[in-house]
Tab-separated table of C-alpha atoms and ligand atoms in Angstrom:
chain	number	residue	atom	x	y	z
A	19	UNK	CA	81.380	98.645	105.235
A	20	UNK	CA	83.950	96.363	103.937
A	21	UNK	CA	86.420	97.161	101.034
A	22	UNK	CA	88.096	94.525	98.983
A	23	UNK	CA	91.640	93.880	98.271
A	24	UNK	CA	94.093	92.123	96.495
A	25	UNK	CA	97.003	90.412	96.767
A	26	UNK	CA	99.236	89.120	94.153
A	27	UNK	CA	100.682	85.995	95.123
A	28	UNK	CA	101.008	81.826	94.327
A	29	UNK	CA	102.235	81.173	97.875
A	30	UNK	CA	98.885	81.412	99.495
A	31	UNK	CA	99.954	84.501	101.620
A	32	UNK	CA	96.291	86.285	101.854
A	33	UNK	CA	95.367	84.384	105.111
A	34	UNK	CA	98.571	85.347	106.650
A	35	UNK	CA	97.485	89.460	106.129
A	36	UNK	CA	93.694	89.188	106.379
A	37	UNK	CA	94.008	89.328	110.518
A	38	UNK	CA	95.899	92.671	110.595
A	39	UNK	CA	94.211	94.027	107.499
A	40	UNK	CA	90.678	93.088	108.604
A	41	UNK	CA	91.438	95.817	111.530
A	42	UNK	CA	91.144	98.444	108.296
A	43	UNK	CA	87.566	96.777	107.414
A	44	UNK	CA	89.490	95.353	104.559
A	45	UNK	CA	88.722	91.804	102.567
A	46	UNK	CA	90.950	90.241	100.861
A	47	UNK	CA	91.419	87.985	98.172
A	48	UNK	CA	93.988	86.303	96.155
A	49	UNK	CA	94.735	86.671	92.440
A	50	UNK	CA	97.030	83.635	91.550
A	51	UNK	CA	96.479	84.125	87.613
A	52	UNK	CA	100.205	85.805	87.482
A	53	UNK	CA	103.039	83.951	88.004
A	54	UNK	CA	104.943	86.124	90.381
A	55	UNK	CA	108.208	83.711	89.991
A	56	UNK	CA	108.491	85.756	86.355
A	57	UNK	CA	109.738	88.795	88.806
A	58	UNK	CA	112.570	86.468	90.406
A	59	UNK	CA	112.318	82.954	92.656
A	60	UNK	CA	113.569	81.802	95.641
A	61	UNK	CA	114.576	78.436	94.347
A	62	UNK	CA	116.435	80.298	91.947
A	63	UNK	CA	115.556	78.840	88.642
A	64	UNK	CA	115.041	82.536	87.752
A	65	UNK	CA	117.010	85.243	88.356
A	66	UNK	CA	115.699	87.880	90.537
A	67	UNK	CA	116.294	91.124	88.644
A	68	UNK	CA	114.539	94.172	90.491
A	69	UNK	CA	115.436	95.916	94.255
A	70	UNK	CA	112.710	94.346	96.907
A	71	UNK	CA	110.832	97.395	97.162
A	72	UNK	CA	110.190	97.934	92.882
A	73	UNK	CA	109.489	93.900	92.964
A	74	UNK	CA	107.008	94.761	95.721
A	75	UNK	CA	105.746	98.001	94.101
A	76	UNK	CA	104.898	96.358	90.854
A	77	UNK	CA	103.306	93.285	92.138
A	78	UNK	CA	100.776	95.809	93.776
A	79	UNK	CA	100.078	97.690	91.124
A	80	UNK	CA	99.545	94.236	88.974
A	81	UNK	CA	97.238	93.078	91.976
A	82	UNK	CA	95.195	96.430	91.357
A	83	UNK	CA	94.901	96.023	87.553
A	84	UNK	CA	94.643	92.129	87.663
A	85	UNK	CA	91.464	92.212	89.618
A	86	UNK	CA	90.124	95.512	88.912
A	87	UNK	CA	89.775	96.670	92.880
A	88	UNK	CA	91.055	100.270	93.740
A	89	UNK	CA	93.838	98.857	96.136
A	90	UNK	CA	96.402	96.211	95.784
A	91	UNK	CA	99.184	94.229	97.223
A	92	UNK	CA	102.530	93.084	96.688
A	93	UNK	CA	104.687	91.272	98.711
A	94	UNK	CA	108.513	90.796	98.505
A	95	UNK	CA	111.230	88.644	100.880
A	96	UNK	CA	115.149	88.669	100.701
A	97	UNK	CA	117.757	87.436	102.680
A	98	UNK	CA	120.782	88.977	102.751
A	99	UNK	CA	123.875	88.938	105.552
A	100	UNK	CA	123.195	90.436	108.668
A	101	UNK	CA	124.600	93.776	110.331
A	102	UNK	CA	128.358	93.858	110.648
A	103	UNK	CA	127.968	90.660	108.069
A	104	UNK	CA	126.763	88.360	110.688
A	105	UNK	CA	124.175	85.839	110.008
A	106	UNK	CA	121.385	85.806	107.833
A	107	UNK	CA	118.737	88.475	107.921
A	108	UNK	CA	115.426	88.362	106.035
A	109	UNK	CA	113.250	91.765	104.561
A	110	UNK	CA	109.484	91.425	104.314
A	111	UNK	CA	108.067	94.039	102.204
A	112	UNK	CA	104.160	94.787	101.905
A	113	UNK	CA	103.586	97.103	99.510
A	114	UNK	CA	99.778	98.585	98.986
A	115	UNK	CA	98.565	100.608	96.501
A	116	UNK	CA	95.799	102.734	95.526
A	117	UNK	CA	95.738	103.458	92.138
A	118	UNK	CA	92.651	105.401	92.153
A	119	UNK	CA	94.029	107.797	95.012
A	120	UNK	CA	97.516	107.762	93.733
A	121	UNK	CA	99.335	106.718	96.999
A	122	UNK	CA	101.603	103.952	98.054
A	123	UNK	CA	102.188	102.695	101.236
A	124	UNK	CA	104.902	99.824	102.244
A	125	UNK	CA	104.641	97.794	105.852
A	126	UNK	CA	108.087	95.905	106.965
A	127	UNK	CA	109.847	93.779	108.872
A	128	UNK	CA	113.879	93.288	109.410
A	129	UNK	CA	115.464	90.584	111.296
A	130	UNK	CA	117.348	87.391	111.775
A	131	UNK	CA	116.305	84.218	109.579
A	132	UNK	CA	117.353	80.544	110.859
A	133	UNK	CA	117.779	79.802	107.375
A	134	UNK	CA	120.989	78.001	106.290
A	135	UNK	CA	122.923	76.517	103.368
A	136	UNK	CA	125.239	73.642	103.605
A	137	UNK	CA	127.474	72.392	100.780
A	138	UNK	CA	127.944	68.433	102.259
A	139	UNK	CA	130.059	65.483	100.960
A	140	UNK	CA	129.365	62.618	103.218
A	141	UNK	CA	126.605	61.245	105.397
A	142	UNK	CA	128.190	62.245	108.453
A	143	UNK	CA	127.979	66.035	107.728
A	144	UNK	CA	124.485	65.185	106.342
A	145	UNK	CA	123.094	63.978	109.343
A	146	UNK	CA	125.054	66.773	111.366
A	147	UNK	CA	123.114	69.450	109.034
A	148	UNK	CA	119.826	67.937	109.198
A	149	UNK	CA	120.152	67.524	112.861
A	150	UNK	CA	120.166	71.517	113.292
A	151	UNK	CA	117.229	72.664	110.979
A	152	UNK	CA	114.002	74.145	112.550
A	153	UNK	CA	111.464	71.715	113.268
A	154	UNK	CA	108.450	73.047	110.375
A	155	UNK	CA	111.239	73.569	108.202
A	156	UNK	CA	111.177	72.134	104.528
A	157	UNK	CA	114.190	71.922	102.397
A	158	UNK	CA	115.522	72.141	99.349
A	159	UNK	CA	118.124	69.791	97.503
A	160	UNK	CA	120.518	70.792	94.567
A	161	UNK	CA	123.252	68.873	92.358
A	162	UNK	CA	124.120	70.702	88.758
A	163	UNK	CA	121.348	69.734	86.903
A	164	UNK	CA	119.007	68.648	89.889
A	165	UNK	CA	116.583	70.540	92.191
A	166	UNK	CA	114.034	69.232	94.158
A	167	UNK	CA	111.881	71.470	96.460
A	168	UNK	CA	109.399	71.864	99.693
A	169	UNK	CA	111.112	68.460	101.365
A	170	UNK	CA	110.719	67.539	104.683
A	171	UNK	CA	113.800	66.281	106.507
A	172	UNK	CA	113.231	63.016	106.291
A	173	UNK	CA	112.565	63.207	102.645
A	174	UNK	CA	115.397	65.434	102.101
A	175	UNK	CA	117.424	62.918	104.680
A	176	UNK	CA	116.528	59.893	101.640
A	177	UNK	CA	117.022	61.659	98.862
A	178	UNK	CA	120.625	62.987	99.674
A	179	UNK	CA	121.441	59.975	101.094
A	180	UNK	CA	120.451	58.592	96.968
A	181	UNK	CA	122.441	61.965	95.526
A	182	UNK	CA	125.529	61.561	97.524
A	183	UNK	CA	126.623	58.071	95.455
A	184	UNK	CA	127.227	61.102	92.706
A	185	UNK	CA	129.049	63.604	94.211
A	186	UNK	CA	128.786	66.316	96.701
A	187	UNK	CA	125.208	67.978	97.223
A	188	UNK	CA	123.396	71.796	98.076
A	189	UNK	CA	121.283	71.296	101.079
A	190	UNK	CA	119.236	74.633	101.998
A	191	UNK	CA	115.982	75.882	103.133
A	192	UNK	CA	112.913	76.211	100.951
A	193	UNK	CA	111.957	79.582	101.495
A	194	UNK	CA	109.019	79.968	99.502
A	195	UNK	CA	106.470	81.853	102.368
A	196	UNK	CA	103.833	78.371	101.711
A	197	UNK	CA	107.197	76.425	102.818
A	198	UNK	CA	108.614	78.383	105.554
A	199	UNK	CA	106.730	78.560	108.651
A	200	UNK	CA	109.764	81.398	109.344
A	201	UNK	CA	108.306	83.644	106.907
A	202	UNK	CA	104.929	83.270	107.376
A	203	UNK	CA	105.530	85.060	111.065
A	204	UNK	CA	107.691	87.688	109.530
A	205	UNK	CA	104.965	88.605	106.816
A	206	UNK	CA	102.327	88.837	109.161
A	207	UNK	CA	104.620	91.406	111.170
A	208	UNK	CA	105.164	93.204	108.091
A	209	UNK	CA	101.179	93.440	107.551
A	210	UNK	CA	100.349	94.788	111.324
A	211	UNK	CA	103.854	97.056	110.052
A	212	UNK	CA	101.313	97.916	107.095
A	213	UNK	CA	98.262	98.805	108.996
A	214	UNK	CA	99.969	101.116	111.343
A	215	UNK	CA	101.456	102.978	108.374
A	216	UNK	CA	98.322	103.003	106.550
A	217	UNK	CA	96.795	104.262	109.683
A	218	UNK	CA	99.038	106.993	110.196
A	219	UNK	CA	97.780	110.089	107.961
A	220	UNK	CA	98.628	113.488	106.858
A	221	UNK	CA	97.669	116.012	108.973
A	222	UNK	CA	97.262	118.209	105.747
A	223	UNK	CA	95.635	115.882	103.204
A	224	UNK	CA	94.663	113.078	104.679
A	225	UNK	CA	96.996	110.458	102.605
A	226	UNK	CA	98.161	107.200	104.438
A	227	UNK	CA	101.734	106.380	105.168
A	228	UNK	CA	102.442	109.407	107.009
A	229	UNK	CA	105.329	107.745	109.127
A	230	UNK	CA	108.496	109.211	110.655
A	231	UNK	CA	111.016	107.169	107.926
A	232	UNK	CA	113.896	109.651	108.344
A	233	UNK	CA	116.198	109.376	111.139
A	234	UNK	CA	118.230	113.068	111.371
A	235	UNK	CA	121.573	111.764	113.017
A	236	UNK	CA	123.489	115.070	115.165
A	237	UNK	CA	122.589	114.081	118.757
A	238	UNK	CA	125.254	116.068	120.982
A	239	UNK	CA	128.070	114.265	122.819
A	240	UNK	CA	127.040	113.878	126.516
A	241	UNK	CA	130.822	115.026	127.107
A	242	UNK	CA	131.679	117.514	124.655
A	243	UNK	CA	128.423	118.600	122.593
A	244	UNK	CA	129.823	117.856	119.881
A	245	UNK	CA	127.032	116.660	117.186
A	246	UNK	CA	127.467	112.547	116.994
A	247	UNK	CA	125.825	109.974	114.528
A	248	UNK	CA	123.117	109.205	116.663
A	249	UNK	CA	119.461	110.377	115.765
A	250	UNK	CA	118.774	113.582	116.765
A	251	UNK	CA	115.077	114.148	115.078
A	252	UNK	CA	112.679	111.775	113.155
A	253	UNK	CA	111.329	113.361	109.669
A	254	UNK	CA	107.782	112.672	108.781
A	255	UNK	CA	106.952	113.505	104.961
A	256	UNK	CA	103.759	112.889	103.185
A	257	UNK	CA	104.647	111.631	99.141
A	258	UNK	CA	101.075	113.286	98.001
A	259	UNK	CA	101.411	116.968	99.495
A	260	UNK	CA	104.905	117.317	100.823
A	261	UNK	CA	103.801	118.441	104.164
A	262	UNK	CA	107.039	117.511	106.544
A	263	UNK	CA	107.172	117.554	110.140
A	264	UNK	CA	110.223	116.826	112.710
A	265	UNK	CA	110.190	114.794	116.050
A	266	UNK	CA	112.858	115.278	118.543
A	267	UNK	CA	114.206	111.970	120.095
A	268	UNK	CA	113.537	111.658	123.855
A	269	UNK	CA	116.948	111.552	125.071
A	270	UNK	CA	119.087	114.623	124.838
A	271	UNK	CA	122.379	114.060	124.888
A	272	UNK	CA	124.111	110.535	123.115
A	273	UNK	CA	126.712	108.563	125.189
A	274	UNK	CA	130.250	109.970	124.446
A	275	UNK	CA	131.348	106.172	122.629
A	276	UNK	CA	129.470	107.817	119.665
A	277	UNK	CA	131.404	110.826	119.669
A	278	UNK	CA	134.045	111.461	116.971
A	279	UNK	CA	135.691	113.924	119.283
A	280	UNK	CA	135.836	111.875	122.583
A	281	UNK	CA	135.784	108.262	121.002
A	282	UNK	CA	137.763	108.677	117.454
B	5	ZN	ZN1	99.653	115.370	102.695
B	6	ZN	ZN1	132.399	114.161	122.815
């Protein structure tokens, strides 16, 4: 028996979950009556005011009352600078709700983005700039007072070309998930993410989203035994009962570099 579900988006995302969430019997089907770029756009000609995760949260529950269904979906990207502060990384949040069951469940992915902003004065460093960008790719073109979107490079090649005669121009990617073939591979890792998570149960009360989230750091120094910052034990929680259980990590002992007695 199949159940229907909806996602809350104008970017034409439902075809990238359907796949993972058809493995859950699941149909789904887009509600694009709410503009989602009221919550915060890419292009940024609005201001993106909540945390990823809330923006995610309340596009699901707005899925769920928008079309009436039991279950509903938000999804949510950002890019922000990598670990250590190097490169670009870009979240994928998928958050599902069931607002009949009272449970919410959010699938993710984490990792690097190609995606790239160049501030560019001249043809030379135009053609330098366009010369690196991801075949697929579309772009995006800015000058105070001037935006245009979803451009291919040849189109964005023309148009800066035209833009440069008044001063210096904002060259960047279009990451809206219908422009970016980028993020339409991370979302669909972020639904199979989902379905694992929504497979996972409590052993209690049978709510989804029973997933070891909490990484207990205190692994002992190989050297010294002295408790380190590497996991020790994964906590598993459920949000309806509260039922908690704890996973040791395979490996016993972390490498003494991670010790703050042998490697200060
Ligand atoms: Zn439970
Ligand atoms: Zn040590």
């Amino acid at each position: 028996m199949s159940k229907h579900v909806a996602i809350l988006t104008r970017h034409h995302k439902a075809h990238l979950i359907a796949p993972a969430l058809s493995q859950l019997g699941w149909q789904v089907s887009e509600l694009d009556s709410f503009d989602t770029d009221a919550l915060g756009s890419f292009s940024g000609e609005r201001p993106r005011f909540m945390a990823p995760d809330e923006c995610a949260l309340r596009k699901a529950a707005i899925a769920a009352e928008l079309s009436g269904l039991d279950i509903g979906i938000g999804s949510e990207g950002s890019f922000s600078a990598g670990p250590y502060g190097l490169g670009t990384f870009n979240l994928e949040l998928l958050c599902c709700v069931n607002v009949a069951a009272g449970w919410a469940v959010t699938g993710r992915f984490y990792g690097p983005s190609m995606a790239q902003q160049w501030q560019l004065s001249d043809a030379a460093a135009l053609e330098q700039a366009l010369a690196t960008v991801t075949p697929g790719q579309h772009l995006l073109l800015q000058q105070p007072a001037y935006l245009a979107k979803g451009l291919s490079v040849e189109q964005a090649h023309t148009l800066a070309l035209e833009r440069l005669a008044q001063g210096s121009v904002t060259l960047g990617y279009d990451l809206r998930a219908h422009m970016s073939p980028e993020r339409q591979s991370h979302i669909q890792q972020a639904a199979a993410d989902l379905v694992q998570r929504l497979q996972s149960r409590c052993t209690n009360c049978d709510t989804p989203g029973f997933w070891p989230d909490k990484a207990l750091p205190g692994l002992p120094c190989e050297a010294c035994g002295t408790p380190t910052s590497v996991t020790r034990q994964r906590q598993t929680s459920c949000q309806r009962c509260g039922h908690t259980k704890w996973q040791k990590v395979a490996a016993q002992f972390a490498n003494p570099q991670y010790c703050p007695e042998c490697n200060p």
